Tab-separated table of C-alpha atoms and ligand atoms in Angstrom:
chain	number	residue	atom	x	y	z
Y	1	MET	CA	0.000	0.000	0.000
Y	2	ASN	CA	1.441	3.371	-1.017
Y	3	THR	CA	1.161	5.984	1.737
Y	4	ASN	CA	3.769	8.446	0.436
Y	5	LYS	CA	1.561	11.489	0.869
Y	6	SER	CA	0.939	10.615	4.519
Y	7	LYS	CA	4.672	10.168	5.086
Y	8	HIS	CA	5.398	13.525	3.502
Y	9	LEU	CA	2.625	15.250	5.481
Y	10	PHE	CA	3.778	13.680	8.748
Y	11	ASN	CA	7.315	15.031	8.209
Y	12	GLU	CA	5.874	18.462	7.612
Y	13	ALA	CA	3.416	18.225	10.521
Y	14	GLN	CA	6.240	17.539	12.962
Y	15	LEU	CA	7.788	20.913	12.104
Y	16	HIS	CA	4.683	22.748	13.248
Y	17	ILE	CA	2.686	20.595	15.690
Y	18	PRO	CA	4.140	18.767	18.747
Y	19	GLY	CA	4.770	15.214	17.543
Y	20	GLY	CA	2.862	16.073	14.380
Y	21	VAL	CA	-0.497	15.377	16.004
Y	22	ASN	CA	-3.190	17.264	17.884
Y	23	SER	CA	-3.867	14.324	20.211
Y	24	PRO	CA	-1.129	11.859	21.245
Y	25	VAL	CA	-3.141	8.691	20.569
Y	26	ARG	CA	-2.941	9.452	16.845
Y	27	ALA	CA	0.856	9.268	16.723
Y	28	PHE	CA	1.314	5.455	16.237
Y	29	LYS	CA	3.834	5.466	19.124
Y	30	GLN	CA	2.949	1.975	20.319
Y	31	VAL	CA	2.836	0.372	16.884
Y	32	GLY	CA	5.560	2.322	15.065
Y	33	GLY	CA	5.401	3.578	11.503
Y	34	THR	CA	3.735	6.690	10.146
Y	35	PRO	CA	0.214	7.780	11.047
Y	36	VAL	CA	-2.078	7.763	8.025
Y	37	PHE	CA	-3.571	11.123	7.044
Y	38	MET	CA	-7.236	10.792	6.188
Y	39	LYS	CA	-9.090	13.119	3.869
Y	40	ARG	CA	-12.610	11.825	3.324
Y	41	ALA	CA	-15.102	9.244	4.535
Y	42	ASP	CA	-18.233	7.437	3.458
Y	43	GLY	CA	-20.301	5.222	5.770
Y	44	ALA	CA	-18.031	2.448	7.041
Y	45	TYR	CA	-15.028	3.598	4.981
Y	46	ILE	CA	-12.298	6.186	5.281
Y	47	PHE	CA	-9.888	7.258	2.526
Y	48	ASP	CA	-6.343	8.533	3.016
Y	49	GLU	CA	-4.401	11.215	1.146
Y	50	ASP	CA	-3.127	8.575	-1.300
Y	51	ASP	CA	-6.727	7.432	-1.940
Y	52	ASN	CA	-6.337	4.101	-0.137
Y	53	GLN	CA	-9.642	2.835	1.281
Y	54	TYR	CA	-10.018	1.413	4.802
Y	55	ILE	CA	-12.846	-0.188	6.745
Y	56	ASP	CA	-13.036	1.998	9.853
Y	57	TYR	CA	-13.057	0.408	13.322
Y	58	ILE	CA	-12.222	3.666	15.149
Y	59	ASN	CA	-15.031	5.900	13.961
Y	60	SER	CA	-13.329	9.005	15.323
Y	61	TRP	CA	-12.672	7.116	18.627
Y	62	GLY	CA	-16.361	6.463	19.221
Y	63	PRO	CA	-18.589	9.352	18.168
Y	64	LEU	CA	-19.623	7.967	14.777
Y	65	ILE	CA	-21.849	5.098	15.875
Y	66	LEU	CA	-23.869	5.580	12.675
Y	67	GLY	CA	-20.733	5.548	10.509
Y	68	HIS	CA	-19.451	8.550	8.570
Y	69	ASN	CA	-21.679	11.172	6.934
Y	70	HIS	CA	-25.003	9.620	7.907
Y	71	PRO	CA	-27.566	11.253	5.538
Y	72	LYS	CA	-29.802	12.439	8.402
Y	73	VAL	CA	-26.885	14.176	10.126
Y	74	VAL	CA	-25.557	15.675	6.885
Y	75	GLU	CA	-28.991	17.028	5.980
Y	76	ALA	CA	-29.546	18.576	9.411
Y	77	LEU	CA	-26.104	20.219	9.398
Y	78	GLN	CA	-26.598	21.606	5.886
Y	79	GLU	CA	-29.822	23.260	6.995
Y	80	GLN	CA	-28.268	24.643	10.198
Y	81	VAL	CA	-25.153	26.006	8.507
Y	82	LYS	CA	-27.410	28.246	6.400
Y	83	THR	CA	-29.236	29.480	9.526
Y	84	ALA	CA	-26.531	30.388	12.070
Y	85	PHE	CA	-23.280	29.054	13.547
Y	86	SER	CA	-23.422	30.526	17.018
Y	87	PHE	CA	-25.187	33.153	19.107
Y	88	GLY	CA	-24.084	32.783	22.715
Y	89	THR	CA	-27.756	33.023	23.632
Y	90	PRO	CA	-30.165	30.241	24.551
Y	91	THR	CA	-31.689	28.413	21.568
Y	92	SER	CA	-34.609	26.024	21.093
Y	93	LEU	CA	-32.132	23.397	19.877
Y	94	GLU	CA	-30.687	23.189	23.381
Y	95	VAL	CA	-34.127	22.568	24.851
Y	96	GLU	CA	-34.802	19.867	22.262
Y	97	ILE	CA	-31.554	17.978	22.839
Y	98	ALA	CA	-31.937	18.194	26.646
Y	99	LYS	CA	-35.439	16.696	26.361
Y	100	LEU	CA	-34.200	13.966	24.047
Y	101	ILE	CA	-31.290	13.078	26.367
Y	102	LYS	CA	-33.689	12.878	29.332
Y	103	SER	CA	-36.081	10.633	27.419
Y	104	MET	CA	-33.251	8.242	26.496
Y	105	VAL	CA	-31.490	8.263	29.899
Y	106	PRO	CA	-34.231	8.254	32.535
Y	107	ASN	CA	-32.181	9.288	35.596
Y	108	ILE	CA	-31.050	12.545	33.974
Y	109	GLU	CA	-33.191	15.264	35.554
Y	110	LEU	CA	-31.089	18.250	34.501
Y	111	VAL	CA	-28.301	18.308	31.917
Y	112	ARG	CA	-25.639	20.904	31.034
Y	113	MET	CA	-23.941	20.843	27.610
Y	114	VAL	CA	-20.155	21.390	27.337
Y	115	ASN	CA	-17.609	21.012	24.526
Y	116	SER	CA	-15.698	17.815	25.327
Y	117	GLY	CA	-15.650	14.746	27.516
Y	118	THR	CA	-12.766	16.240	29.510
Y	119	GLU	CA	-14.855	19.281	30.377
Y	120	ALA	CA	-17.827	17.120	31.321
Y	121	CYS	CA	-15.757	15.008	33.743
Y	122	MET	CA	-13.892	17.880	35.396
Y	123	SER	CA	-17.155	19.786	35.830
Y	124	ALA	CA	-18.912	16.761	37.314
Y	125	VAL	CA	-16.160	16.343	39.912
Y	126	ARG	CA	-16.225	20.037	40.828
Y	127	LEU	CA	-19.975	19.725	41.248
Y	128	ALA	CA	-19.634	16.642	43.449
Y	129	ARG	CA	-17.125	18.525	45.616
Y	130	GLY	CA	-19.426	21.542	45.863
Y	131	PHE	CA	-22.422	19.371	46.680
Y	132	THR	CA	-20.768	17.220	49.364
Y	133	GLY	CA	-18.293	19.754	50.756
Y	134	LYS	CA	-15.641	17.023	50.517
Y	135	THR	CA	-12.414	17.003	48.464
Y	136	LYS	CA	-10.963	13.599	47.542
Y	137	ILE	CA	-12.041	11.485	44.591
Y	138	LEU	CA	-11.543	7.831	43.799
Y	139	LYS	CA	-10.752	6.638	40.282
Y	140	PHE	CA	-9.588	3.349	38.799
Y	141	GLU	CA	-6.284	2.367	37.274
Y	142	GLY	CA	-6.395	2.404	33.451
Y	143	HIS	CA	-9.588	4.474	33.344
Y	144	TYR	CA	-9.486	7.699	31.357
Y	145	HIS	CA	-11.623	10.722	32.142
Y	146	GLY	CA	-9.963	13.314	29.919
Y	147	HIS	CA	-6.763	15.249	30.526
Y	148	ALA	CA	-7.723	17.534	33.445
Y	149	ASP	CA	-5.124	17.671	36.275
Y	150	LEU	CA	-7.161	15.615	38.720
Y	151	PHE	CA	-7.421	12.592	36.363
Y	152	MET	CA	-3.751	12.329	35.362
Y	153	LYS	CA	-2.972	9.485	37.711
Y	154	LYS	CA	-2.595	5.974	36.319
Y	155	ALA	CA	-4.861	6.914	33.432
Y	156	GLY	CA	-5.621	4.732	30.427
Y	157	SER	CA	-5.703	5.579	26.719
Y	158	GLY	CA	-2.701	7.614	25.488
Y	159	MET	CA	-1.113	7.835	28.943
Y	160	ALA	CA	-1.019	4.040	29.082
Y	161	THR	CA	0.103	3.750	25.462
Y	162	LEU	CA	2.966	6.214	25.960
Y	163	ASN	CA	3.722	4.730	29.400
Y	164	ILE	CA	3.590	8.147	31.075
Y	165	LYS	CA	3.502	7.524	34.818
Y	166	GLN	CA	5.061	10.626	36.315
Y	167	ASP	CA	2.850	13.646	36.686
Y	168	ASP	CA	4.841	16.450	35.052
Y	169	GLY	CA	2.787	19.608	35.197
Y	170	ILE	CA	0.363	18.334	37.853
Y	171	PRO	CA	0.506	20.096	41.270
Y	172	LYS	CA	1.174	17.630	44.063
Y	173	GLY	CA	-1.813	18.850	46.048
Y	174	VAL	CA	-4.128	18.037	43.167
Y	175	ALA	CA	-2.607	14.609	42.642
Y	176	ASP	CA	-2.846	13.827	46.371
Y	177	ASP	CA	-6.606	14.337	46.299
Y	178	THR	CA	-7.045	11.636	43.659
Y	179	LEU	CA	-7.032	8.092	45.036
Y	180	VAL	CA	-6.555	5.196	42.628
Y	181	ILE	CA	-7.313	1.492	42.997
Y	182	ALA	CA	-7.471	-1.451	40.566
Y	183	PHE	CA	-10.752	-1.891	38.679
Y	184	ASN	CA	-12.825	-4.949	39.615
Y	185	ASP	CA	-11.079	-5.314	42.999
Y	186	PHE	CA	-13.903	-5.661	45.557
Y	187	GLU	CA	-11.726	-5.664	48.683
Y	188	ALA	CA	-9.690	-2.628	47.639
Y	189	MET	CA	-12.853	-0.632	47.061
Y	190	GLN	CA	-14.369	-1.581	50.384
Y	191	ALA	CA	-11.143	-0.795	52.222
Y	192	ILE	CA	-10.535	2.590	50.614
Y	193	VAL	CA	-14.111	3.779	51.106
Y	194	LYS	CA	-13.961	2.677	54.724
Y	195	GLN	CA	-10.742	4.614	55.266
Y	196	TYR	CA	-11.669	7.810	53.368
Y	197	LYS	CA	-15.457	8.001	53.510
Y	198	THR	CA	-15.514	11.341	55.326
Y	199	GLU	CA	-13.194	12.864	52.699
Y	200	LEU	CA	-14.472	11.259	49.499
Y	201	ALA	CA	-16.628	13.560	47.361
Y	202	ALA	CA	-16.987	11.215	44.409
Y	203	ILE	CA	-16.168	7.905	42.828
Y	204	ILE	CA	-15.711	8.328	39.075
Y	205	VAL	CA	-15.680	5.199	36.920
Y	206	GLU	CA	-16.032	4.039	33.346
Y	207	PRO	CA	-18.860	1.546	34.010
Y	208	VAL	CA	-17.544	-0.513	31.100
Y	209	ALA	CA	-13.892	0.456	30.799
Y	210	GLY	CA	-12.759	1.224	27.275
Y	211	ASN	CA	-9.431	2.981	27.625
Y	212	MET	CA	-7.290	-0.093	28.435
Y	213	GLY	CA	-8.990	-2.130	25.750
Y	214	CYS	CA	-12.551	-3.117	26.621
Y	215	VAL	CA	-12.888	-4.311	30.234
Y	216	PRO	CA	-16.421	-4.940	31.510
Y	217	PRO	CA	-17.115	-4.802	35.260
Y	218	LYS	CA	-17.297	-8.044	37.209
Y	219	MET	CA	-20.760	-9.103	38.319
Y	220	GLY	CA	-21.774	-7.116	41.391
Y	221	TYR	CA	-18.885	-4.648	41.242
Y	222	LEU	CA	-20.858	-1.585	40.156
Y	223	GLU	CA	-23.674	-2.602	42.505
Y	224	LEU	CA	-21.228	-2.594	45.424
Y	225	MET	CA	-19.934	0.822	44.321
Y	226	ARG	CA	-23.513	2.111	44.179
Y	227	LYS	CA	-24.198	0.823	47.687
Y	228	LEU	CA	-21.018	2.276	49.198
Y	229	CYS	CA	-21.709	5.681	47.630
Y	230	SER	CA	-25.315	5.782	48.868
Y	231	GLU	CA	-24.293	4.803	52.382
Y	232	ASN	CA	-21.492	7.360	52.681
Y	233	ASN	CA	-22.725	10.532	50.961
Y	234	ILE	CA	-20.333	9.973	48.039
Y	235	VAL	CA	-21.483	11.104	44.594
Y	236	LEU	CA	-21.295	8.231	42.106
Y	237	ILE	CA	-20.214	9.542	38.699
Y	238	PHE	CA	-20.468	7.218	35.708
Y	239	ASP	CA	-18.207	8.439	32.958
Y	240	GLU	CA	-20.292	7.406	29.952
Y	241	VAL	CA	-18.329	9.514	27.472
Y	242	MET	CA	-17.572	6.297	25.599
Y	243	THR	CA	-20.481	4.041	26.571
Y	244	GLY	CA	-23.287	6.630	26.542
Y	245	PHE	CA	-25.781	6.063	23.696
Y	246	ARG	CA	-23.452	3.266	22.515
Y	247	LEU	CA	-24.250	0.254	24.701
Y	248	ALA	CA	-27.984	1.104	24.784
Y	249	LYS	CA	-30.134	4.224	24.551
Y	250	GLY	CA	-29.529	4.648	28.262
Y	251	GLY	CA	-25.854	3.624	27.943
Y	252	ALA	CA	-24.111	1.315	30.422
Y	253	GLN	CA	-26.607	2.348	33.107
Y	254	GLU	CA	-29.506	0.791	31.196
Y	255	ARG	CA	-27.444	-2.120	29.944
Y	256	LEU	CA	-26.195	-3.100	33.421
Y	257	ASN	CA	-29.119	-1.664	35.404
Y	258	VAL	CA	-26.982	0.318	37.847
Y	259	TRP	CA	-27.770	4.021	38.107
Y	260	ALA	CA	-25.321	6.771	39.011
Y	261	ASP	CA	-25.945	10.172	40.646
Y	262	LEU	CA	-24.173	12.079	37.873
Y	263	VAL	CA	-23.349	10.948	34.359
Y	264	THR	CA	-20.863	12.430	31.893
Y	265	PHE	CA	-21.251	12.191	28.138
Y	266	GLY	CA	-19.185	12.975	25.058
Y	267	LYS	CA	-18.405	11.271	21.766
Y	268	VAL	CA	-21.761	9.893	20.423
Y	269	ILE	CA	-23.690	12.792	21.986
Y	270	GLY	CA	-22.018	15.141	19.464
Y	271	GLY	CA	-22.288	12.862	16.427
Y	272	GLY	CA	-18.748	13.847	15.329
Y	273	LEU	CA	-18.786	17.491	16.413
Y	274	PRO	CA	-17.138	18.647	19.668
Y	275	VAL	CA	-19.715	18.102	22.424
Y	276	GLY	CA	-19.850	16.838	25.986
Y	277	ALA	CA	-22.483	16.957	28.711
Y	278	PHE	CA	-23.004	16.193	32.371
Y	279	GLY	CA	-26.285	15.602	34.088
Y	280	GLY	CA	-28.163	13.670	36.714
Y	281	ARG	CA	-29.936	14.192	40.017
Y	282	LYS	CA	-31.821	17.464	40.266
Y	283	ASP	CA	-30.672	18.254	43.812
Y	284	ILE	CA	-27.037	17.926	42.744
Y	285	MET	CA	-27.378	19.630	39.345
Y	286	SER	CA	-29.159	22.541	41.034
Y	287	CYS	CA	-25.818	23.514	42.598
Y	288	VAL	CA	-24.496	24.511	39.135
Y	289	ALA	CA	-24.367	28.255	38.355
Y	290	PRO	CA	-26.527	30.269	37.849
Y	291	LEU	CA	-28.838	28.177	40.102
Y	292	GLY	CA	-26.077	27.469	42.607
Y	293	LYS	CA	-22.523	28.409	43.449
Y	294	VAL	CA	-20.569	25.756	41.543
Y	295	TYR	CA	-19.316	27.744	38.575
Y	296	GLN	CA	-19.180	26.217	35.105
Y	297	ALA	CA	-19.404	28.010	31.764
Y	298	GLY	CA	-18.542	27.898	28.046
Y	299	THR	CA	-18.494	30.440	25.198
Y	300	LEU	CA	-19.465	27.817	22.623
Y	301	SER	CA	-21.408	25.439	24.917
Y	302	GLY	CA	-24.655	24.395	23.257
Y	303	ASN	CA	-23.286	25.563	19.908
Y	304	PRO	CA	-26.032	25.289	17.252
Y	305	LEU	CA	-23.979	23.234	14.765
Y	306	ALA	CA	-22.794	20.852	17.467
Y	307	MET	CA	-26.311	20.510	18.918
Y	308	THR	CA	-27.656	19.804	15.439
Y	309	ALA	CA	-25.215	16.951	14.776
Y	310	GLY	CA	-25.863	15.536	18.252
Y	311	PHE	CA	-29.617	15.820	18.020
Y	312	ALA	CA	-29.727	14.200	14.570
Y	313	THR	CA	-27.501	11.316	15.731
Y	314	LEU	CA	-29.436	10.688	18.961
Y	315	SER	CA	-32.744	10.910	17.050
Y	316	VAL	CA	-31.674	8.155	14.650
Y	317	LEU	CA	-30.643	5.971	17.625
Y	318	ASN	CA	-33.844	6.755	19.511
Y	319	SER	CA	-36.225	6.051	16.629
Y	320	ASN	CA	-34.557	2.872	15.420
Y	321	PRO	CA	-35.450	0.138	17.920
Y	322	SER	CA	-33.309	-2.616	16.368
Y	323	ILE	CA	-30.081	-0.638	16.058
Y	324	TYR	CA	-28.494	-1.757	19.346
Y	325	ALA	CA	-29.385	-5.427	18.820
Y	326	GLU	CA	-27.802	-5.247	15.364
Y	327	LEU	CA	-24.636	-3.663	16.762
Y	328	ASP	CA	-24.523	-6.366	19.455
Y	329	ASN	CA	-24.830	-9.093	16.840
Y	330	LYS	CA	-21.938	-7.634	14.861
Y	331	GLY	CA	-19.808	-7.475	18.013
Y	332	ILE	CA	-20.587	-11.062	18.992
Y	333	TYR	CA	-20.025	-12.347	15.451
Y	334	LEU	CA	-16.663	-10.604	15.197
Y	335	LYS	CA	-15.558	-11.938	18.575
Y	336	GLU	CA	-16.550	-15.526	17.761
Y	337	LYS	CA	-14.935	-15.538	14.336
Y	338	LEU	CA	-11.741	-13.849	15.530
Y	339	ASN	CA	-11.520	-16.388	18.342
Y	340	GLU	CA	-11.793	-19.204	15.775
Y	341	ILE	CA	-9.146	-17.705	13.506
Y	342	PHE	CA	-6.644	-17.081	16.313
Y	343	ALA	CA	-7.267	-20.547	17.766
Y	344	ILE	CA	-6.443	-22.168	14.415
Y	345	LYS	CA	-3.269	-20.081	14.211
Y	346	GLY	CA	-2.357	-21.038	17.783
Y	347	GLU	CA	-2.119	-17.346	18.687
Y	348	THR	CA	-2.557	-16.762	22.418
Y	349	HIS	CA	-5.173	-14.052	22.859
Y	350	THR	CA	-8.043	-12.684	24.931
Y	351	ILE	CA	-10.960	-10.880	23.308
Y	352	ASN	CA	-13.244	-8.758	25.463
Y	353	GLN	CA	-16.477	-7.550	23.888
Y	354	LEU	CA	-19.624	-5.859	25.037
Y	355	GLY	CA	-22.072	-4.589	22.442
Y	356	SER	CA	-20.226	-2.558	19.829
Y	357	MET	CA	-17.031	-2.331	21.923
Y	358	ILE	CA	-14.382	-4.997	21.341
Y	359	SER	CA	-10.619	-5.364	21.884
Y	360	ILE	CA	-7.859	-7.956	21.548
Y	361	HIS	CA	-5.043	-8.532	23.973
Y	362	PHE	CA	-2.332	-10.992	22.972
Y	363	CYS	CA	-2.059	-12.758	26.315
Y	364	GLU	CA	-3.263	-15.948	27.963
Y	365	ASN	CA	-4.845	-14.413	31.066
Y	366	ASP	CA	-8.298	-12.906	31.449
Y	367	VAL	CA	-8.216	-9.129	31.092
Y	368	THR	CA	-10.109	-7.637	34.038
Y	369	ASP	CA	-7.993	-4.653	35.132
Y	370	PHE	CA	-5.022	-2.562	34.057
Y	371	GLU	CA	-2.402	-5.026	35.248
Y	372	SER	CA	-3.857	-7.906	33.277
Y	373	ALA	CA	-4.407	-5.621	30.280
Y	374	SER	CA	-0.706	-4.723	30.311
Y	375	ILE	CA	0.617	-8.284	30.003
Y	376	GLY	CA	-0.266	-8.596	26.285
Y	377	ASN	CA	2.541	-9.106	23.771
Y	378	ASN	CA	3.050	-5.748	22.099
Y	379	ASP	CA	5.242	-7.135	19.300
Y	380	THR	CA	2.397	-9.386	18.244
Y	381	PHE	CA	-0.081	-6.523	18.477
Y	382	LYS	CA	2.197	-4.356	16.342
Y	383	LYS	CA	2.496	-6.982	13.625
Y	384	PHE	CA	-1.239	-7.627	13.689
Y	385	PHE	CA	-2.053	-3.922	13.518
Y	386	HIS	CA	0.215	-3.270	10.529
Y	387	HIS	CA	-0.990	-6.367	8.679
Y	388	MET	CA	-4.569	-5.176	9.052
Y	389	LEU	CA	-3.705	-1.556	8.157
Y	390	ASN	CA	-1.760	-2.550	5.035
Y	391	ASN	CA	-4.767	-4.525	3.924
Y	392	GLY	CA	-7.297	-1.767	4.397
Y	393	ILE	CA	-8.575	-2.445	7.925
Y	394	TYR	CA	-8.232	0.571	10.219
Y	395	LEU	CA	-7.902	-0.488	13.884
Y	396	PRO	CA	-6.914	1.647	16.889
Y	397	PRO	CA	-3.089	1.858	16.985
Y	398	SER	CA	-2.793	0.584	20.575
Y	399	ALA	CA	-3.940	-2.440	22.565
Y	400	PHE	CA	-5.074	0.021	25.243
Y	401	GLU	CA	-7.874	1.211	22.957
Y	402	THR	CA	-11.228	-0.252	22.042
Y	403	TRP	CA	-12.507	-0.874	18.528
Y	404	PHE	CA	-15.853	0.793	17.872
Y	405	LEU	CA	-18.359	-0.791	15.514
Y	406	SER	CA	-20.795	1.379	13.593
Y	407	SER	CA	-24.197	0.647	12.144
Y	408	ALA	CA	-22.710	1.392	8.699
Y	409	LEU	CA	-20.556	-1.783	8.852
Y	410	SER	CA	-22.133	-4.411	6.590
Y	411	ASP	CA	-21.849	-8.192	6.875
Y	412	GLU	CA	-19.565	-8.013	3.826
Y	413	ASP	CA	-17.306	-5.550	5.638
Y	414	LEU	CA	-17.062	-7.916	8.605
Y	415	GLN	CA	-16.325	-10.808	6.261
Y	416	ALA	CA	-13.641	-8.783	4.457
Y	417	THR	CA	-12.080	-7.959	7.835
Y	418	LEU	CA	-12.007	-11.627	8.855
Y	419	ASP	CA	-10.528	-12.639	5.485
Y	420	VAL	CA	-7.641	-10.221	6.015
Y	421	CYS	CA	-7.195	-11.574	9.517
Y	422	LYS	CA	-7.001	-15.145	8.201
Y	423	ARG	CA	-4.158	-14.182	5.861
Y	424	TRP	CA	-2.078	-12.831	8.752
L	501	PLP	C1	-12.760	10.064	25.360
L	501	PLP	C2	-13.048	9.979	26.784
L	501	PLP	C3	-12.996	11.112	27.620
L	501	PLP	C4	-12.462	12.451	27.143
L	501	PLP	O1	-13.270	13.030	26.169
L	501	PLP	P1	-12.642	14.206	25.244
L	501	PLP	O2	-13.806	14.627	24.406
L	501	PLP	O3	-11.542	13.557	24.454
L	501	PLP	O4	-12.157	15.280	26.138
L	501	PLP	C5	-13.404	10.984	28.925
L	501	PLP	N1	-13.854	9.809	29.400
L	501	PLP	C6	-13.911	8.705	28.633
L	501	PLP	C7	-14.443	7.435	29.218
L	501	PLP	C8	-13.494	8.748	27.305
L	501	PLP	O5	-13.524	7.637	26.583
């Protein structure tokens, strides 16, 4: 496959942009080689600067659950772009999307729109601190909640990929207020809540972790978290930036039937434009300014173009009752077939999958937390990644990332993917 234009562009990019990328996960650091520069997309496919075609299993790292350029989203954006880009005043669009979010996620009583998942998570924690009057938070190793200071401790995604453990740029006081334990460890959670319950403002968790590969919670783990939070005046924050509107209309909450006090959204909620949101219990959300004294604001929050893409995407998901079952079936099919292919090849591997989230770790052990996710053989992953890429299958360039399936992926696309895999 000829990717000369990408190579040329990457050389140039590095002269002007740190590492040549505007987000570190794009830099191919774990897998080596040159990141591919994309220029257009159509449904399940993306096309690079040299006009090579790829089946897309990243979908912009999650937002494009309907695939690229869904006609309903394109149409809505074309209409909006003729009307207005931005006012900085309230608009009816914001009322419509808030109502739609509430109808899809029943425990959201009030919701505030922001511009990214990072913003949503940092705002939710500030709110939890304001509401409880407490300071410390508990997060889980390998979970990623954006790049705000308070989350830069044993985080997943790019921090795991680049193996960044030290906290350059993070004030010690901030880091000290963030406690971290292993995901899916029942005893550790009970012990730390017991020790810090009078200081803990919030537990923030990816209910189905997706930033160390896909790692679902063990049975009863989220339920225990829910119970400990309720008993100790700790705000339970589900970070559904990745899982929201992806695992079900009501996200991981609906799928697993555990309900948080606050929920953060991003990715799918913006349909490919920059959007985030946080929402939940009315008594807590009422502490947000201008109702309360927890300040949070944004010049472009609720931006009309962003709201339009989000509303169109959520509307398609909301009005299409079979869409999640179809995504599930694709995920299960892919997992089963990949398992068969790797078994025949004698390739040691573990595939975790839930709904349209799936990931492969080249290790023997179950992958249930960050430690077990880190054991995988990176040389094997690297070879696998480049084989797939060179044959037109675009996977995330790190084993610490989840593949995202879209409703645009056809059975033929899945078959083509498996055929490439067989030739590895
Ligand atoms: C992507 C992600 C974020 C950060 O969202 P940005 O829009 O990149 O700031 C936060 N939490 C989770 C679970 C994510 O997957």
